[in-house]
Short mmCIF file of C-alpha atoms and ligand atoms in Angstrom, two decimals:
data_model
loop_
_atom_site.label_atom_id
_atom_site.label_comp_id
_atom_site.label_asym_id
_atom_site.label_seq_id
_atom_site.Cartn_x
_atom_site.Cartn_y
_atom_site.Cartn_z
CA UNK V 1 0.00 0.00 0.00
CA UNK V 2 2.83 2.30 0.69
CA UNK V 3 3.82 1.58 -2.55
CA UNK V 4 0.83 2.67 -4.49
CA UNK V 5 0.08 5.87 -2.15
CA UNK V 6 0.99 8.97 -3.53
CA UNK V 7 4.13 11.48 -2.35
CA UNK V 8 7.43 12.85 -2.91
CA UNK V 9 9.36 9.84 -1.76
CA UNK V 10 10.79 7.26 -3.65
CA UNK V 11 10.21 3.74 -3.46
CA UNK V 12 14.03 2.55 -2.95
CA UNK V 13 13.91 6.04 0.00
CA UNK V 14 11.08 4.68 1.34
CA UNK V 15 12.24 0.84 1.89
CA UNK V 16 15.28 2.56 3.70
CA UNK V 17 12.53 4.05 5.99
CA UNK V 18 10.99 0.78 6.57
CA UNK V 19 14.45 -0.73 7.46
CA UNK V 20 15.05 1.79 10.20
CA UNK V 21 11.75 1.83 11.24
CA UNK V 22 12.44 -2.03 12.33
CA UNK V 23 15.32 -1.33 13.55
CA UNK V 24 14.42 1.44 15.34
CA UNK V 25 11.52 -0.87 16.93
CA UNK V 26 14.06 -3.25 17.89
CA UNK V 27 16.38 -1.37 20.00
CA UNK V 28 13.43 0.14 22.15
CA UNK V 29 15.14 3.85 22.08
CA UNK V 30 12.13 5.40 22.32
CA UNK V 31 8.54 6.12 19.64
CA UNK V 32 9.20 7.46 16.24
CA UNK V 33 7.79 10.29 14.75
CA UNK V 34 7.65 12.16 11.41
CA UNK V 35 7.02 15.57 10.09
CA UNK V 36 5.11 15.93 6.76
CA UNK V 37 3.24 13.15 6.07
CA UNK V 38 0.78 14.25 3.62
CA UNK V 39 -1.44 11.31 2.06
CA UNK V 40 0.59 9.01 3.81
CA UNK V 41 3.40 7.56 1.57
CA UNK V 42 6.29 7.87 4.06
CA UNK V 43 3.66 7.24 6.96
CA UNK V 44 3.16 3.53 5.75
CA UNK V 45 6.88 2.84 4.85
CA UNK V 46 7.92 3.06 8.09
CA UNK V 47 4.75 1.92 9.66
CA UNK V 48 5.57 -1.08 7.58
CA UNK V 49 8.99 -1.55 9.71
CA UNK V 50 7.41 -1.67 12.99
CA UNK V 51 3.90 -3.15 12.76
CA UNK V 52 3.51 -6.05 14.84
CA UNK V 53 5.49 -4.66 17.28
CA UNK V 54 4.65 -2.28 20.40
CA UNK V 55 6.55 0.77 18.76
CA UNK V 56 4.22 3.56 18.22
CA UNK V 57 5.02 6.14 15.13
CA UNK V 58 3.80 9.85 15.68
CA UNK V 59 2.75 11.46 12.79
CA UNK V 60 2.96 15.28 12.41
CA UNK V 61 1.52 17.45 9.79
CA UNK V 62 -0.77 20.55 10.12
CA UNK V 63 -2.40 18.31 6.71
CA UNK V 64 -3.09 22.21 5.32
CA UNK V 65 -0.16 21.72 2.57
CA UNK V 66 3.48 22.98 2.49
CA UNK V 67 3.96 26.31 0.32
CA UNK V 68 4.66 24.30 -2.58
CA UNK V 69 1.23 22.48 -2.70
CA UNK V 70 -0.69 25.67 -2.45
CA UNK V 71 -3.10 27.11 -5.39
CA UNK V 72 -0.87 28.06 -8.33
CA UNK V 73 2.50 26.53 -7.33
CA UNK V 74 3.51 23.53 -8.84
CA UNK V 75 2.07 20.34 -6.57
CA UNK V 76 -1.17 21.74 -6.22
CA UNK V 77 -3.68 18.95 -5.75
CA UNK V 78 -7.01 20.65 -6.49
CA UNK V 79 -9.06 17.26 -5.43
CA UNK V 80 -7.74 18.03 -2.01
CA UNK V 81 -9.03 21.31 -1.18
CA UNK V 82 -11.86 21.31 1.57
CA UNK V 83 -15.15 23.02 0.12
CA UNK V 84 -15.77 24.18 3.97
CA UNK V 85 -13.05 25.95 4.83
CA UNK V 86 -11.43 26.77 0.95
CA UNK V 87 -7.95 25.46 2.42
CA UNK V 88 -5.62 22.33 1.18
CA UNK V 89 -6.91 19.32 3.68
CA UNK V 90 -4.82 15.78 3.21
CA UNK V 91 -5.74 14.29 6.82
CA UNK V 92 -8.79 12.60 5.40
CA UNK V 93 -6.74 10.66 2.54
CA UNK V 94 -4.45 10.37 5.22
CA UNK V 95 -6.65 8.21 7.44
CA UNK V 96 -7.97 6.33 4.76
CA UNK V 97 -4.41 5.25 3.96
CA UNK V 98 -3.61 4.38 7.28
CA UNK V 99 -6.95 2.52 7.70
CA UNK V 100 -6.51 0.71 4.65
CA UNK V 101 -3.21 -0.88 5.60
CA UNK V 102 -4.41 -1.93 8.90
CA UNK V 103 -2.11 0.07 11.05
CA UNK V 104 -4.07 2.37 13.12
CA UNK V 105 -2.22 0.44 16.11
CA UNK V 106 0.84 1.42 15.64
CA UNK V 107 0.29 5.09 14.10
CA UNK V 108 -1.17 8.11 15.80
CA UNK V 109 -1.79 11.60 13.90
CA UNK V 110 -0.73 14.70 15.17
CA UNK V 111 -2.27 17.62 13.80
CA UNK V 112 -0.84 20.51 14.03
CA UNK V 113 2.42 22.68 13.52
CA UNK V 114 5.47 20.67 14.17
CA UNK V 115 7.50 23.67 15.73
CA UNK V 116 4.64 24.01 18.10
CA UNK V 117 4.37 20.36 18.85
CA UNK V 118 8.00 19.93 19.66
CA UNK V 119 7.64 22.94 22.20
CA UNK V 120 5.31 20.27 24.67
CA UNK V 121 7.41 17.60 23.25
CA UNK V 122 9.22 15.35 26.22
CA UNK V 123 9.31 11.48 25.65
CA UNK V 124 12.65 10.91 23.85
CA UNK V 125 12.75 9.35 20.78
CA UNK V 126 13.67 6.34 19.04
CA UNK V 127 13.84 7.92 15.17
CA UNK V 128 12.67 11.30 13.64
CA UNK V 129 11.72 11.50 9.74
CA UNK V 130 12.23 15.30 8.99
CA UNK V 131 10.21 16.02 5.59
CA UNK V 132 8.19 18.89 5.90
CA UNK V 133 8.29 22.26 4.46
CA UNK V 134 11.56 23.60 2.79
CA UNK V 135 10.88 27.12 3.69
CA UNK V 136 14.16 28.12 5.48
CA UNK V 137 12.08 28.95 9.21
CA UNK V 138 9.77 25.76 8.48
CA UNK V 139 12.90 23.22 8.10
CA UNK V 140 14.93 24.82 10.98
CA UNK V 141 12.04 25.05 13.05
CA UNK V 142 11.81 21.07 12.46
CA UNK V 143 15.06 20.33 13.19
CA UNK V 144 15.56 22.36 16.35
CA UNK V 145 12.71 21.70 17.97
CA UNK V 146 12.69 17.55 17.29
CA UNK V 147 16.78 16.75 17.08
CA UNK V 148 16.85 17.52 20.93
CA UNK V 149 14.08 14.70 21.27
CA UNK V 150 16.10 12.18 19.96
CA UNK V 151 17.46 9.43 22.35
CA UNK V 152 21.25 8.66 22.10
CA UNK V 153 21.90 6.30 19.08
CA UNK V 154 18.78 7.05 18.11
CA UNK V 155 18.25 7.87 14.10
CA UNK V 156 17.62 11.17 12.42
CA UNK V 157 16.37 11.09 8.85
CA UNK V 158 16.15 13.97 6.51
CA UNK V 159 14.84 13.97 3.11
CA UNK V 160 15.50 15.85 0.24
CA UNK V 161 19.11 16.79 0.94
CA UNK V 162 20.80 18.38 -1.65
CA UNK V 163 24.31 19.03 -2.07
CA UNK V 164 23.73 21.02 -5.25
CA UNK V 165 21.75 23.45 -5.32
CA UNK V 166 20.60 23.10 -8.92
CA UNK V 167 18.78 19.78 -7.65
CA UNK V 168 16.45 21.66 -4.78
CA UNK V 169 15.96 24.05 -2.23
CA UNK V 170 18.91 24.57 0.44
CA UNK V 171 17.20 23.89 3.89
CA UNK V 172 17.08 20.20 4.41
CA UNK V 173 20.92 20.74 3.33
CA UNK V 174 21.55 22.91 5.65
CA UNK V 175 19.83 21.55 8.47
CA UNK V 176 22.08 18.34 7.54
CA UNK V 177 24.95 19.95 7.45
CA UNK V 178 24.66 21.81 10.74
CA UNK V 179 23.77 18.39 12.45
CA UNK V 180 27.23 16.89 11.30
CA UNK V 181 28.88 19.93 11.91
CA UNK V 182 27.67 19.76 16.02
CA UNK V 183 29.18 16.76 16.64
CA UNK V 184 26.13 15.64 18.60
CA UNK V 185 25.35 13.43 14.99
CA UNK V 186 27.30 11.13 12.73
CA UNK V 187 26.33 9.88 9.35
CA UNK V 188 25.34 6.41 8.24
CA UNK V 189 26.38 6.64 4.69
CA UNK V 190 25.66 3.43 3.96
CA UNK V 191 21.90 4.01 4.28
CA UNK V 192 21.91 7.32 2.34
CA UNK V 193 19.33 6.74 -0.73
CA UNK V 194 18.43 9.74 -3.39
CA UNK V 195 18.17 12.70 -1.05
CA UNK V 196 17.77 10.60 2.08
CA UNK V 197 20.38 11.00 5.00
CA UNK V 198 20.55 9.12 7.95
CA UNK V 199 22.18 10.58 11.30
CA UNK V 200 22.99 8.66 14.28
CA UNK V 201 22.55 10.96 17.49
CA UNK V 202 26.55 10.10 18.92
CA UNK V 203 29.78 9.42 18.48
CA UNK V 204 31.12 7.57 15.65
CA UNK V 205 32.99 5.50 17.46
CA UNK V 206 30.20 3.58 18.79
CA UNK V 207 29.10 2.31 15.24
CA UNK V 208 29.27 -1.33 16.42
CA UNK V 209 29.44 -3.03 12.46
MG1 MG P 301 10.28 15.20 0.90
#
């Protein structure tokens, strides 16, 4: 089902998702959450990599539509603009995606804006998927207010990191950047996939493999 629900992720990205996710669940660091979720795509990739097991994945999105998805920019979805209140909705594909697969145990919506969220935020975490807006405020707001959450060893996971900046906007760059450049995260280059990076929250020298 994740397959064949639509997003910005790619299938090969999201089966990296679904292999953290699992391992995530197994070493018990904490819940998972993700920012930008959208009609659910990324949502059932990694739902995929813990269902079955007691792991719980938060999922954050305000479901009104990043900048981009707005009327008159380029991944405007007309279909999902609410009649009531003339604004982009995507929770209700969103739940029908999640219903669908049969994992309403393991995934629980947060509605709302992520900055906000994180504020009242305490339970450390086990993984964070950061792919939200790319608005410069929107994808530092992300990363400050969850990469604090995470648990040590725990995994942070940005998507659409680009190095060049003919490929994409520069905020999910730089908010990867800046993590390795702290100290506080190393990178897992062996699970990078198109413009997914995956940080470990530590020291390098603990990567036991
Ligand atoms: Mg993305």
């Amino acid at each position: 089902m994740a397959r064949s629900t639509t997003g910005f992720l790619d299938e090969a990205e999201g089966l990296v998702l679904t292999n953290l996710a699992e391992r995530a669940a197994q070493a018990n660091f904490g819940p998972l959450v993700e920012i930008g979720a959208y009609l659910g795509r990324s949502t059932l990739f990694l739902a995929g990599g813990i269902a079955g097991s007691d792991t719980v994945l938060f999922s954050v999105d305000h479901h009104r539509g990043s900048e981009e998805m707005q009327p008159g920019w380029p991944h405007h979805e007309p279909s999902l603009v609410d009649p009531v209140t003339n604004k982009m909705d995507s929770l209700t594909r969103w739940r029908h995606a999640v219903g669908l697969a049969g994992v309403e145990h393991n995934v629980i919506a947060i509605v709302g804006e992520s900055s906000l969220i994180a504020k009242y935020w305490q339970t450390p975490l086990g993984l964070v998927f950061i792919d939200g807006g790319h608005g410069k405020s929107i994808a530092w707001g992300d990363y400050l207010g969850w990469a604090p959450k995470l648990a040590q060893n725990a995994v942070l996971v940005i998507h659409d990191v680009f190095p060049s900046p003919s490929d994409g906007g520069r905020p999910p760059y730089e908010i990867y950047a800046h993590a390795l450049r702290s100290g506080v995260f190393y990178e897992d280059e062996s699970m990078a996939c198109g413009s997914l990076r995956v940080l470990i929250k530590g020291n390098a020298s603990q990567l036991d493999r």
